[in-house]
Every structure is written in C-alpha cells, then in structure tokens.
Amino acid sequence: MAIEVNGKTIEIDEEGFLVDREDWSEDVSEAIANRDGIELKDEHMGLIDYFRDYYEEHQVHPTMHVLVQRLGGKIGKRFHEHKEYEKFLYMLFPSDPVSELCKLAGLPKPLPSEHDG
Amino acid sequence: MAKKKDDKGTNPGLNTPLLDELEDGPWPSFVSDLKQWSETKPQVAQLLNQLEESYENRWNYWTGTVLNVSGYGGGVIARLSEKADKYPDLAEFHTIRIIPPPGFVYSTERLRNLADICERHGAGILQLHGLTGDALALGFDNESTFAAAEDLMANGWDLGGSGAALRSLQCCVGQARCEMACFDTMKTSRFLTNHYIDFLHRPEFMYKFKIKISGCANDCANAMIGSDMPIIGTWRGPMQVDQEKVAEYIDEKGVEHVIDNVITRCPTRCLSLKGKELVVDDENCVRCMHCINVMHKALKPGKDQGVTICLGAKRTLKIGDTMSSVIVPFLKLETDEDFENLTDLIDRMWEFWNDNGMDHERIGEFIARVGLGTFLEGCGIEPDPRMVQSTRTSPYINFEELAPGDFEGEREQQPTVWNREPESRESSS
C-alpha cells in the first residue's frame, strides 16, 4: 500500500504504519490521520512530538502508564480521578491512543504484551 | 462409558489419532464436544487438526497481536495462527473476554443469549470461568470481533480486562446462597466493578491487578492463591456455639469422632471438650473454619462480621509463586462509608505501586522489593503484628523478654526490650 504526500509516494503497511520510518514528516502524519478519520489539532501534534522525542531518547515508545503518570500527573485528590487524562486521550484517539500515536509519529508498531493471559 | 471414537468423528476432514486418546475414560471430553461441533462450524475442524499437529511436533502455533475494540484498551486477546496457509480459518482466531455477573450466577435466558451471540459471530466456543474470572468467547476474526462486541454491548454485556489492567472481579456466591459467608460478596464485587470500570477497560498499570472476593476462609473463589488482593470474610470476638446442638452431634457421632475430626484438627488447639460442652479459646482461634465446616449446625461464625484484606499472591515471574499476606486484619464492610473506606485504601495502594513500581511488577513483587515497612508508610497504613507471611511460625520477638514480669520473677526490674542497651541484654542472659 502507499499514500501520496506532496507528489511523493510513501509506502505504508496495511494498518497504516510507515514501511520506512525515514519517510516521516508532519504532512505524512496528516495524511495517515486522514486515512484513519482523525483531524489533527494542536493537542494531537503535541502528543506526536512527545512520542518522537521519547522514542529518540529511550528507543521504545511510551506506554499508557507513562502517558497517564507523566503527562496526566496528579488530577484530583484520589488516585482513580487521574483516569480523566486517559479519557481525554481516548477522546483524541478513540481506537487505541498508544498504537495510533505510534502510527502517526512514524514509530514501529507496538508489540503485544507477552503476559496478557 | 465406552470409547467414543467410532460413533463420533464423522467429519471426513478430521485426522486426529493423538487427540482421540483424550476421548477415553468416563469423563466428558472437549475433543468429543469439538468434533461434534465441527460439523456445524468448519473452523473447529481446523482447530482440532492444528492442535493435533501441535501435539505431534510439540510446538505451539499461536502468536499474539494487538487488537482493540474502539474505546477499549483490553478485552480482546488477539491470536493468529502460524499455520494460516494450511488452516485458513484460523488465520485470525481471537478471544473476547466478557465480564461475568457476580458469583457467576446466570439466568439460563442470559446464558442462551450469550451463546447465541458467540455462535452468530465466532466459532461458538465458550470457555466459562478459568482463573481469570471472565467468560471467554473464542474464535473471532478481525471484523467479527467488532461486530460481536457491538452485539454484546447492545445486549447488556461488557468486555472485561486484559493486559496491565484491573482484571474482572471474581467472587463466591456469598450470602446469596451460603450460610458461612461473613459479608455480601456479590454486592462488593458489583460495587468495585462499577466503581473501577475504567480501570477494567483501559490498561494503564505496571502489570495486572486481580481482586477476588471470598465470603469466609473456606475461600471458594481461590482468592488467597489466585489474586493480588483477596478480600476474605471473617469475624471478631467469639464464634457462635449452640451447646444443645453440640450435645446432639456428640450423641449422634460419638465422642471419638468429635475428638478425631474437630478437636485435634484445630490448627491452634483452641478447642476442648468438657463433658458434652465445647469450650472455645476464642483469643487463639485463627478463624480457619474447619470446626464450623464439620459441625455446621452447632457452630457459626461470630456476630461481629467483616473482612480481612490481604495482598500479594501471584504466579512466578520476577520472584517465585507467593501467597497473600494480611494487610488489613479487620474492616467492616456494610455501610456506604465502609465501601468508601475500601476504595480509599485501594486508591492509596495503587497510587504508591504505580508511582514506584517497575515494568511488569506485580504488587506482591513490589512489596518484596521495597519491603513491607516502606510500602505501609507509602500507603499510610499502620503496621500491625498480624501482618506476617504465615502465622505462628516466624516470631520476630523473643517471647521471654516481652513476657509480663511475673513470668520469670526478676525480669520486672529490667528495662523494656526496646530501650535496653545491647550489652546489658547479653549480660542478662
């Protein structure tokens, strides 16, 4: 599969992840987001930048735990109130925030957890 | 019952000599069931053939992937077959986890409804209540997973937890059906499920967290070995003894029977017989339930009932298998305020574990790493002498030094053990 961005052909796999991660640019992000029916706004772009920075530093994408813990921080007095930030993430990326953000930031597809049973 | 090989297995595509061995014996066999079912659903025949090949080559052909229903972070266990070219229907063979009703009590109508949905969209195989506590529906491909999830939700079912989330709660039938239960397990299970439903749907922890709820120490929900946080019913104060019924029981079974099966089997030796009267040393009773199970007409749990909350059972990963140990010895669980206290406690423990835990670290392993003292301090829980891994086998104190003065005459004059200098301690011995 491939998408056209600014007259250039970019290879993607059937789920929309970049085949060559060097191809990434903001326009490519936008094209993949359009394909998934998401309109990119400032909040989306900020998170995509965060994912790219984090990956460069750690060589691994941030997990939901990292997002909620570091970006969400402490919301409310009780622990369960911090779920509000996760709700916000699901509002931005309804399908699956971490996987979708990896896709839009041009990172490899997240692997399944080995111990999900 | 004779071998079922001949009368079943009419499906010509099946060639499963190794699996056929599992049809032997008088027990129900999943192989017989699936063979019968394979006549309706062709993918089940492929499933059996692949399993046969697995047995032959001693190799597991399933691989995992990530698949999520929109808005959910868990609930679907995505499985792909490595033998997809040989068994095309198994290319995608996902499992959906469904939250069961508390106590696993279904009306037959709801169960039929669930079965119909699973048959309509998937392979029609239900796996009811393994150790995860969920109702598992097997055999959905990518599209039918979404269709089945829609259909399930339209019919009032909800997807359960998978991954690093709070898992579906599991409880025994409790006061609904059992005279031993010390608190309302089904209400607790339902309350916690509703309160923490976001944690069930969207994984975010270091690793999984399981809560299981048993009404008494008989532990029908397997909480002590199978969950991070068992909530077990117990009581404080004396247990209820009906001496007339005790005398009746002794008349019926004989004194020897009572001594052999009740008195000497008490783990803390707190029972004795005085004629036909049962004397209970309640201070030494550990609420193990054995005597109550045997003499269930004469004995009953005490009247002031509540729960003990434990922490830390798990299977091997970072450290070996562990059982839970006590974290809150007694908590009333009746009014709304009590339930509020329970969620407050869970919130504090989760917060400390999430702030400081490492990747793939269960709460039991976390406590083993940082130490119970640090954990209690972090969660704001008061330490208690009852917080030991196994009672009465590991005394941390020298009993004689803490005993009251008259235990050994002179010790009265000595300073208490915690403000005594090490030298004087040596000289006194």
Coordinates of C-alpha atoms in Angstrom, one line a residue:
Chain A
M1 CA 0.0 0.0 0.0
A2 CA 1.0 3.6 -0.5
I3 CA -0.2 7.1 0.0
E4 CA 0.6 10.3 -2.0
V5 CA 2.0 13.2 0.0
N6 CA 3.2 16.4 -1.8
G7 CA 3.6 14.4 -5.0
K8 CA 5.8 11.8 -3.3
T9 CA 4.7 8.2 -2.9
I10 CA 5.1 6.8 0.7
E11 CA 4.9 3.1 1.4
I12 CA 2.7 2.0 4.3
D13 CA 1.6 -1.4 5.6
E14 CA -2.0 -2.5 5.6
E15 CA -2.6 -1.0 9.1
G16 CA -1.0 2.3 8.1
F17 CA 2.4 2.1 9.8
L18 CA 5.3 3.5 7.7
V19 CA 7.4 0.9 6.0
D20 CA 10.5 3.2 6.0
R21 CA 10.5 5.4 9.2
E22 CA 12.7 7.9 7.5
D23 CA 9.7 9.0 5.4
W24 CA 8.1 10.7 8.3
S25 CA 7.1 14.3 8.2
E26 CA 4.2 16.3 9.6
D27 CA 2.4 16.1 6.2
V28 CA 2.7 12.4 6.2
S29 CA 1.2 12.3 9.7
E30 CA -1.7 14.3 8.5
A31 CA -2.2 12.0 5.5
I32 CA -2.3 8.9 7.8
A33 CA -4.6 10.7 10.2
N34 CA -7.0 11.5 7.3
R35 CA -6.9 7.8 6.3
D36 CA -8.0 6.9 9.9
G37 CA -10.6 9.7 10.1
I38 CA -8.8 11.8 12.7
E39 CA -8.5 15.6 12.3
L40 CA -5.1 16.7 13.7
K41 CA -5.1 19.6 16.1
D42 CA -2.6 21.2 18.5
E43 CA -3.2 18.5 21.2
H44 CA -2.6 15.7 18.7
M45 CA 0.5 17.3 17.3
G46 CA 1.9 17.9 20.8
L47 CA 1.5 14.2 21.6
I48 CA 3.1 13.1 18.3
D49 CA 6.1 15.3 19.1
Y50 CA 6.3 13.8 22.6
F51 CA 6.2 10.3 21.1
R52 CA 9.0 11.1 18.7
D53 CA 11.2 12.7 21.4
Y54 CA 10.6 9.9 23.8
Y55 CA 11.4 7.3 21.2
E56 CA 14.6 9.1 20.3
E57 CA 15.7 9.2 24.0
H58 CA 14.6 5.7 25.1
Q59 CA 14.4 3.7 21.8
V60 CA 11.0 2.5 22.9
H61 CA 7.6 4.1 22.6
P62 CA 5.8 5.5 25.7
T63 CA 3.2 3.2 27.3
M64 CA -0.2 4.2 28.5
H65 CA 1.3 4.0 32.0
V66 CA 4.0 6.6 31.1
L67 CA 1.4 8.9 29.5
V68 CA -1.0 8.9 32.4
Q69 CA 1.7 9.1 35.0
R70 CA 3.9 11.8 33.5
L71 CA 1.6 13.9 31.3
G72 CA -1.5 13.4 33.3
G73 CA 0.2 13.9 36.6
K74 CA -1.9 14.3 39.6
I75 CA -5.5 15.2 38.9
G76 CA -7.8 15.4 41.9
K77 CA -7.2 14.0 45.4
R78 CA -8.0 10.4 44.8
F79 CA -5.9 8.1 42.6
H80 CA -8.8 7.0 40.4
E81 CA -9.5 10.6 39.4
H82 CA -6.4 10.7 37.2
K83 CA -8.3 8.4 34.8
E84 CA -9.7 11.7 33.4
Y85 CA -6.5 12.2 31.4
E86 CA -6.8 8.8 29.9
K87 CA -10.4 9.6 28.9
F88 CA -9.0 12.7 27.2
L89 CA -6.6 10.6 25.3
Y90 CA -9.3 8.2 24.2
M91 CA -11.3 11.3 23.1
L92 CA -8.5 12.4 20.8
F93 CA -7.7 8.8 19.5
P94 CA -10.8 6.7 20.1
S95 CA -9.4 3.4 18.7
D96 CA -6.3 2.9 20.7
P97 CA -4.2 6.0 21.7
V98 CA -0.8 4.4 22.0
S99 CA -1.0 2.3 18.8
E100 CA -2.5 5.3 16.9
L101 CA 0.2 7.7 18.2
C102 CA 3.0 5.3 17.2
K103 CA 1.5 5.1 13.8
L104 CA 1.2 8.9 13.4
A105 CA 4.7 9.5 14.9
G106 CA 6.3 7.1 12.4
L107 CA 7.3 4.6 15.1
P108 CA 7.3 0.8 14.9
K109 CA 4.0 -1.0 15.6
P110 CA 3.7 -1.7 19.4
L111 CA 4.3 -5.4 20.3
P112 CA 1.7 -7.3 22.2
S113 CA 2.4 -7.9 25.9
E114 CA 3.9 -11.4 26.4
H115 CA 1.8 -11.9 29.5
D116 CA -1.7 -10.8 28.7
G117 CA -3.3 -14.0 29.9
Chain B
M1 CA -18.8 -45.5 29.0
A2 CA -17.0 -47.0 26.0
K3 CA -14.7 -45.2 23.6
K4 CA -16.4 -42.6 21.5
K5 CA -14.1 -42.9 18.6
D6 CA -16.4 -44.9 16.4
D7 CA -19.7 -43.1 16.8
K8 CA -18.2 -39.6 16.6
G9 CA -15.7 -38.2 14.2
T10 CA -17.9 -38.4 11.1
N11 CA -16.3 -35.2 9.8
P12 CA -14.1 -36.6 7.0
G13 CA -11.6 -33.7 7.3
L14 CA -10.6 -34.8 10.7
N15 CA -7.4 -36.8 11.3
T16 CA -6.6 -36.7 14.9
P17 CA -5.2 -40.0 16.3
L18 CA -3.4 -38.3 19.3
L19 CA -6.4 -36.2 20.3
D20 CA -8.6 -39.3 20.1
E21 CA -6.8 -40.6 23.1
L22 CA -8.3 -37.8 25.1
E23 CA -11.8 -39.3 24.5
D24 CA -11.0 -42.3 26.6
G25 CA -12.4 -42.8 30.1
P26 CA -15.7 -41.9 31.7
W27 CA -15.1 -38.1 31.8
P28 CA -16.6 -35.6 29.5
S29 CA -14.1 -34.8 26.7
F30 CA -13.5 -31.5 25.0
V31 CA -12.4 -33.5 21.9
S32 CA -15.7 -35.2 21.6
D33 CA -17.6 -32.0 22.0
L34 CA -15.5 -30.1 19.5
K35 CA -15.7 -33.0 17.0
Q36 CA -19.5 -32.8 17.2
W37 CA -19.4 -29.1 16.9
S38 CA -17.0 -29.2 13.9
E39 CA -19.9 -30.5 11.7
T40 CA -21.6 -27.1 12.2
K41 CA -18.5 -24.9 12.2
P42 CA -15.7 -25.8 9.7
Q43 CA -13.1 -23.7 11.6
V44 CA -13.4 -26.0 14.6
A45 CA -12.2 -29.0 12.5
Q46 CA -9.2 -26.9 11.5
L47 CA -8.7 -26.0 15.2
L48 CA -8.6 -29.7 16.1
N49 CA -6.3 -30.5 13.2
Q50 CA -3.9 -27.8 14.2
L51 CA -3.9 -29.0 17.8
E52 CA -3.2 -32.5 16.6
E53 CA -0.2 -31.1 14.7
S54 CA 0.9 -29.2 17.8
Y55 CA 0.8 -32.5 19.8
E56 CA 2.8 -34.3 17.0
N57 CA 5.5 -31.6 16.7
R58 CA 5.4 -30.4 20.3
W59 CA 5.1 -26.9 19.1
N60 CA 2.6 -24.1 19.7
Y61 CA 1.4 -22.4 16.5
W62 CA -0.4 -19.4 18.1
T63 CA 1.1 -15.9 18.0
G64 CA -0.3 -12.8 19.6
T65 CA -1.0 -9.4 18.2
V66 CA -2.7 -6.2 19.3
L67 CA -6.4 -5.7 18.6
N68 CA -8.7 -3.4 20.4
V69 CA -12.4 -2.5 20.2
S70 CA -12.8 1.2 19.8
G71 CA -12.6 3.0 23.2
Y72 CA -11.4 -0.1 25.0
G73 CA -7.7 -0.9 25.8
G74 CA -8.4 -4.5 26.7
G75 CA -11.0 -7.3 26.5
V76 CA -9.7 -8.9 23.3
I77 CA -7.0 -11.4 23.2
A78 CA -5.8 -11.4 19.6
R79 CA -4.4 -14.7 18.3
L80 CA -3.0 -15.5 14.9
S81 CA -2.1 -18.9 13.6
E82 CA 1.4 -19.5 12.1
K83 CA -0.2 -22.3 10.0
A84 CA -2.6 -19.9 8.4
D85 CA -1.8 -21.2 4.8
K86 CA -2.8 -24.7 5.9
Y87 CA -5.7 -23.7 8.1
P88 CA -7.1 -20.5 6.6
D89 CA -10.0 -20.2 9.0
L90 CA -7.5 -19.9 11.9
A91 CA -5.6 -17.0 10.4
E92 CA -7.4 -14.8 12.9
F93 CA -8.8 -16.6 15.9
H94 CA -9.3 -14.0 18.6
T95 CA -10.8 -14.4 22.1
I96 CA -13.2 -11.9 23.7
R97 CA -13.3 -11.6 27.5
I98 CA -16.7 -10.8 28.9
I99 CA -17.4 -9.6 32.5
P100 CA -19.5 -12.2 34.2
P101 CA -22.2 -11.5 36.7
P102 CA -21.1 -11.5 40.4
G103 CA -20.8 -15.1 41.7
F104 CA -21.1 -16.4 38.2
V105 CA -24.9 -16.7 38.6
Y106 CA -26.6 -16.5 35.2
S107 CA -30.2 -17.0 34.3
T108 CA -30.5 -19.6 31.6
E109 CA -32.0 -17.0 29.4
R110 CA -28.9 -14.7 29.6
L111 CA -26.6 -17.7 29.1
R112 CA -28.6 -18.6 25.9
N113 CA -28.3 -15.0 24.8
L114 CA -24.6 -15.1 25.3
A115 CA -24.2 -18.4 23.5
D116 CA -26.3 -17.2 20.5
I117 CA -24.1 -14.1 20.1
C118 CA -20.9 -16.1 20.2
E119 CA -22.3 -18.6 17.7
R120 CA -23.5 -15.9 15.4
H121 CA -20.2 -14.1 15.1
G122 CA -17.5 -16.6 16.1
A123 CA -16.6 -20.2 16.4
G124 CA -19.3 -20.6 19.1
I125 CA -16.9 -21.9 21.8
L126 CA -17.4 -20.6 25.3
Q127 CA -14.9 -21.1 28.0
L128 CA -16.7 -20.3 31.2
H129 CA -14.6 -19.1 34.1
G130 CA -11.0 -20.1 34.1
L131 CA -8.7 -18.5 36.7
T132 CA -9.2 -15.1 35.0
G133 CA -12.8 -15.0 36.1
D134 CA -14.0 -13.8 32.7
A135 CA -16.4 -15.6 30.4
L136 CA -14.3 -16.3 27.3
A137 CA -15.7 -16.5 23.8
L138 CA -13.4 -18.0 21.2
G139 CA -12.9 -17.8 17.5
F140 CA -13.5 -14.3 16.1
D141 CA -11.7 -12.7 13.1
N142 CA -10.9 -9.0 12.9
E143 CA -14.3 -7.9 11.5
S144 CA -16.4 -10.2 13.6
T145 CA -14.7 -9.2 16.8
F146 CA -16.1 -5.7 16.3
A147 CA -19.5 -7.0 15.2
A148 CA -19.6 -9.3 18.2
A149 CA -18.5 -6.6 20.6
E150 CA -21.3 -4.3 19.3
D151 CA -23.8 -7.1 19.6
L152 CA -22.7 -8.0 23.1
M153 CA -22.9 -4.4 24.3
A154 CA -26.4 -4.0 22.7
N155 CA -27.5 -7.0 24.8
G156 CA -26.1 -5.6 28.0
W157 CA -22.8 -7.5 28.2
D158 CA -19.5 -5.7 28.7
L159 CA -15.9 -6.6 27.8
G160 CA -13.6 -7.5 30.6
G161 CA -10.0 -6.7 31.4
S162 CA -6.8 -7.9 29.8
G163 CA -3.2 -6.6 29.7
A164 CA -1.9 -4.4 32.5
A165 CA -5.3 -3.6 33.9
L166 CA -7.6 -4.4 36.8
R167 CA -9.0 -7.8 35.8
S168 CA -12.6 -8.9 36.0
L169 CA -13.5 -9.4 39.7
Q170 CA -14.4 -12.9 40.9
C171 CA -16.4 -13.8 44.0
C172 CA -18.1 -16.7 45.7
V173 CA -21.9 -16.8 46.0
G174 CA -21.6 -15.4 49.5
Q175 CA -24.7 -14.5 51.5
A176 CA -26.9 -15.2 48.4
R177 CA -26.6 -18.9 48.8
C178 CA -24.2 -19.8 51.7
E179 CA -24.7 -19.8 55.4
M180 CA -20.9 -19.4 56.1
A181 CA -20.5 -16.1 54.3
C182 CA -19.5 -13.2 56.6
F183 CA -20.3 -10.4 54.2
D184 CA -22.1 -9.6 51.0
T185 CA -19.5 -10.8 48.4
M186 CA -21.8 -10.2 45.4
K187 CA -22.5 -6.6 46.4
T188 CA -18.8 -5.9 47.0
S189 CA -17.9 -7.4 43.6
R190 CA -20.6 -5.4 41.8
F191 CA -19.7 -2.2 43.7
L192 CA -16.0 -2.5 42.9
T193 CA -16.6 -3.4 39.2
N194 CA -18.8 -0.3 38.8
H195 CA -16.5 1.9 40.7
Y196 CA -13.4 0.9 38.8
I197 CA -14.9 0.1 35.4
D198 CA -12.4 2.5 33.7
F199 CA -9.5 0.5 35.1
L200 CA -11.1 -2.7 33.7
H201 CA -11.5 -1.3 30.2
R202 CA -8.3 0.6 29.8
P203 CA -4.9 -0.9 30.9
E204 CA -2.6 1.6 32.5
F205 CA -0.9 -0.2 35.4
M206 CA 2.7 -1.6 35.6
Y207 CA 1.1 -5.0 35.3
K208 CA -2.2 -6.8 36.0
F209 CA -4.1 -6.5 39.3
K210 CA -6.6 -9.0 40.4
I211 CA -9.2 -8.8 43.1
K212 CA -11.0 -11.9 44.3
I213 CA -13.6 -12.0 47.0
S214 CA -14.5 -14.9 49.3
G215 CA -17.2 -14.8 52.0
C216 CA -15.2 -16.8 54.5
A217 CA -11.8 -18.6 55.0
N218 CA -13.1 -21.6 53.0
D219 CA -12.1 -19.4 50.1
C220 CA -14.3 -20.8 47.3
A221 CA -13.1 -18.0 44.9
N222 CA -9.5 -19.2 45.3
A223 CA -8.6 -15.7 46.4
M224 CA -5.6 -16.4 48.6
I225 CA -3.6 -18.1 45.9
G226 CA -5.0 -16.5 42.8
S227 CA -5.3 -12.8 43.2
D228 CA -3.2 -9.8 44.1
M229 CA -5.8 -8.6 46.6
P230 CA -8.0 -11.2 48.2
I231 CA -10.9 -9.9 50.3
I232 CA -11.9 -12.7 52.8
G233 CA -14.8 -12.7 55.2
T234 CA -14.0 -13.1 58.9
W235 CA -15.3 -12.1 62.3
R236 CA -14.0 -10.7 65.5
G237 CA -15.0 -11.8 69.0
P238 CA -16.3 -15.2 70.0
M239 CA -17.8 -17.6 67.4
Q240 CA -21.4 -18.6 68.0
V241 CA -21.8 -22.0 69.7
D242 CA -25.1 -23.7 70.2
Q243 CA -24.3 -26.2 73.1
E244 CA -27.5 -28.1 72.7
K245 CA -26.6 -28.9 69.0
V246 CA -23.1 -29.8 70.1
A247 CA -24.5 -32.3 72.6
E248 CA -26.8 -33.7 69.8
Y249 CA -23.9 -34.0 67.5
I250 CA -21.8 -35.9 70.1
D251 CA -24.8 -38.2 70.8
E252 CA -25.1 -38.9 67.1
K253 CA -21.5 -39.4 66.2
G254 CA -19.7 -40.3 69.4
V255 CA -17.1 -38.5 71.4
E256 CA -14.2 -40.2 69.5
H257 CA -15.5 -38.9 66.2
V258 CA -15.6 -35.3 67.6
I259 CA -12.2 -35.5 69.1
D260 CA -10.6 -37.0 66.0
N261 CA -12.3 -34.7 63.5
V262 CA -12.8 -31.5 65.3
I263 CA -10.8 -31.1 68.5
T264 CA -7.4 -32.4 67.3
R265 CA -7.7 -30.9 63.8
C266 CA -7.9 -27.4 65.2
P267 CA -4.6 -25.8 63.9
T268 CA -4.2 -23.6 67.0
R269 CA -5.5 -26.2 69.6
C270 CA -8.1 -23.8 70.8
L271 CA -11.0 -26.3 71.2
S272 CA -11.6 -28.7 74.1
L273 CA -14.4 -30.8 75.4
K274 CA -15.9 -30.5 78.9
G275 CA -18.4 -33.4 79.1
K276 CA -20.7 -32.6 76.2
E277 CA -19.9 -29.0 76.2
L278 CA -17.5 -27.4 73.6
V279 CA -15.1 -24.9 75.1
V280 CA -13.6 -22.4 72.6
D281 CA -10.5 -20.4 73.4
D282 CA -11.6 -17.5 71.1
E283 CA -8.4 -15.5 71.6
N284 CA -6.4 -18.2 70.0
C285 CA -8.9 -19.0 67.2
V286 CA -7.5 -18.2 63.7
R287 CA -10.9 -18.4 62.0
C288 CA -9.8 -21.3 59.8
M289 CA -13.4 -22.5 59.5
H290 CA -12.6 -26.2 60.0
C291 CA -14.7 -26.9 63.1
I292 CA -17.6 -24.8 61.6
N293 CA -17.5 -26.9 58.4
V294 CA -17.7 -30.2 60.3
M295 CA -20.3 -29.1 62.9
H296 CA -22.2 -26.7 60.8
K297 CA -25.4 -26.9 62.8
A298 CA -23.8 -26.3 66.2
L299 CA -21.2 -23.7 65.3
K300 CA -21.4 -20.5 63.3
P301 CA -19.1 -17.5 62.6
G302 CA -19.2 -14.8 65.2
K303 CA -21.8 -12.0 65.1
D304 CA -19.4 -9.0 64.5
Q305 CA -18.5 -9.8 60.9
G306 CA -16.3 -8.0 58.4
V307 CA -13.4 -8.7 56.0
T308 CA -9.7 -9.3 56.1
I309 CA -7.8 -7.7 53.2
C310 CA -4.6 -9.4 52.0
L311 CA -2.1 -8.6 49.3
G312 CA 0.3 -10.2 47.0
A313 CA -0.5 -13.7 45.6
K314 CA 0.9 -14.3 42.1
R315 CA 2.5 -16.9 39.9
T316 CA 6.2 -16.9 39.1
L317 CA 7.7 -14.0 37.2
K318 CA 10.2 -11.8 38.9
I319 CA 10.1 -13.9 42.1
G320 CA 8.6 -17.3 42.7
D321 CA 5.0 -18.1 43.4
T322 CA 3.6 -16.4 46.5
M323 CA 0.5 -16.5 48.6
S324 CA -1.1 -13.4 50.0
S325 CA -0.4 -12.0 53.4
V326 CA -2.6 -9.8 55.6
I327 CA -2.6 -6.0 55.0
V328 CA -5.8 -5.0 56.9
P329 CA -6.7 -7.5 59.6
F330 CA -10.3 -6.4 60.0
L331 CA -12.6 -4.0 58.2
K332 CA -16.3 -3.7 58.4
L333 CA -18.0 -3.8 55.0
E334 CA -21.7 -2.9 55.5
T335 CA -22.5 0.8 55.1
D336 CA -21.7 3.1 52.2
E337 CA -19.0 4.7 54.3
D338 CA -17.3 1.3 54.7
F339 CA -17.2 0.8 51.0
E340 CA -15.8 4.4 50.6
N341 CA -13.0 3.4 53.1
L342 CA -12.3 0.3 50.9
T343 CA -11.9 2.3 47.7
D344 CA -9.8 4.8 49.6
L345 CA -7.5 2.1 50.6
I346 CA -7.3 0.6 47.1
D347 CA -6.6 4.0 45.7
R348 CA -3.7 4.7 48.1
M349 CA -2.1 1.3 47.4
W350 CA -2.5 1.7 43.6
E351 CA -1.0 5.1 43.7
F352 CA 2.1 4.1 45.6
W353 CA 2.6 1.0 43.5
N354 CA 2.1 2.9 40.2
D355 CA 4.4 5.7 41.2
N356 CA 7.3 3.4 42.3
G357 CA 6.8 0.0 40.6
M358 CA 8.9 -1.3 37.8
D359 CA 7.7 -2.6 34.5
H360 CA 5.8 -6.0 34.8
E361 CA 6.0 -5.9 38.5
R362 CA 3.0 -7.3 40.4
I363 CA 2.2 -5.6 43.8
G364 CA 3.5 -8.7 45.7
E365 CA 6.8 -8.4 44.0
F366 CA 6.9 -4.7 44.6
I367 CA 6.4 -5.3 48.3
A368 CA 9.1 -8.0 48.3
R369 CA 11.5 -5.5 46.6
V370 CA 10.8 -2.3 48.7
G371 CA 9.9 -4.1 51.9
L372 CA 6.6 -4.1 53.7
G373 CA 7.6 -1.2 56.0
T374 CA 8.2 1.1 53.1
F375 CA 5.0 0.0 51.5
L376 CA 2.9 0.6 54.6
E377 CA 4.5 4.0 55.1
G378 CA 3.9 4.9 51.4
C379 CA 0.2 3.9 51.6
G380 CA -0.4 5.4 55.1
I381 CA -1.3 2.1 56.7
E382 CA -0.5 1.4 60.4
P383 CA 1.8 -1.6 60.9
D384 CA 0.2 -4.5 62.8
P385 CA 1.7 -7.6 64.3
R386 CA -0.8 -9.7 62.3
M387 CA 1.0 -8.8 59.1
V388 CA 3.1 -11.9 58.8
Q389 CA 3.5 -14.3 55.9
S390 CA 2.4 -17.3 57.9
T391 CA 1.1 -17.0 61.4
R392 CA 2.8 -18.6 64.4
T393 CA 5.8 -19.9 62.6
S394 CA 8.1 -16.9 62.4
P395 CA 8.2 -15.0 65.7
Y396 CA 10.2 -11.8 65.3
I397 CA 10.5 -11.3 69.1
N398 CA 12.0 -13.3 71.9
F399 CA 8.9 -14.1 73.9
E400 CA 10.6 -14.3 77.3
E401 CA 11.9 -10.8 77.1
L402 CA 8.5 -9.3 76.3
A403 CA 6.6 -11.5 78.8
P404 CA 4.9 -9.9 81.8
G405 CA 7.1 -9.6 84.9
D406 CA 5.7 -12.5 86.8
F407 CA 6.5 -14.9 84.0
E408 CA 10.1 -15.2 85.4
G409 CA 10.3 -13.4 88.7
E410 CA 13.1 -10.8 88.4
R411 CA 12.6 -9.6 84.8
E412 CA 10.2 -7.0 86.2
Q413 CA 13.1 -4.7 87.2
Q414 CA 14.8 -4.8 83.8
P415 CA 14.1 -2.0 81.3
T416 CA 11.8 -3.0 78.4
V417 CA 13.4 -4.6 75.4
W418 CA 13.3 -1.7 73.0
N419 CA 15.3 0.8 75.2
R420 CA 17.8 -1.6 76.6
E421 CA 21.4 -1.4 75.6
P422 CA 22.8 -4.4 73.6
E423 CA 25.4 -5.2 76.3
S424 CA 23.0 -5.4 79.2
R425 CA 20.9 -7.7 77.1
E426 CA 23.9 -10.1 76.7
S427 CA 24.7 -9.9 80.4
S428 CA 21.2 -10.7 81.5
S429 CA 21.1 -13.9 79.6

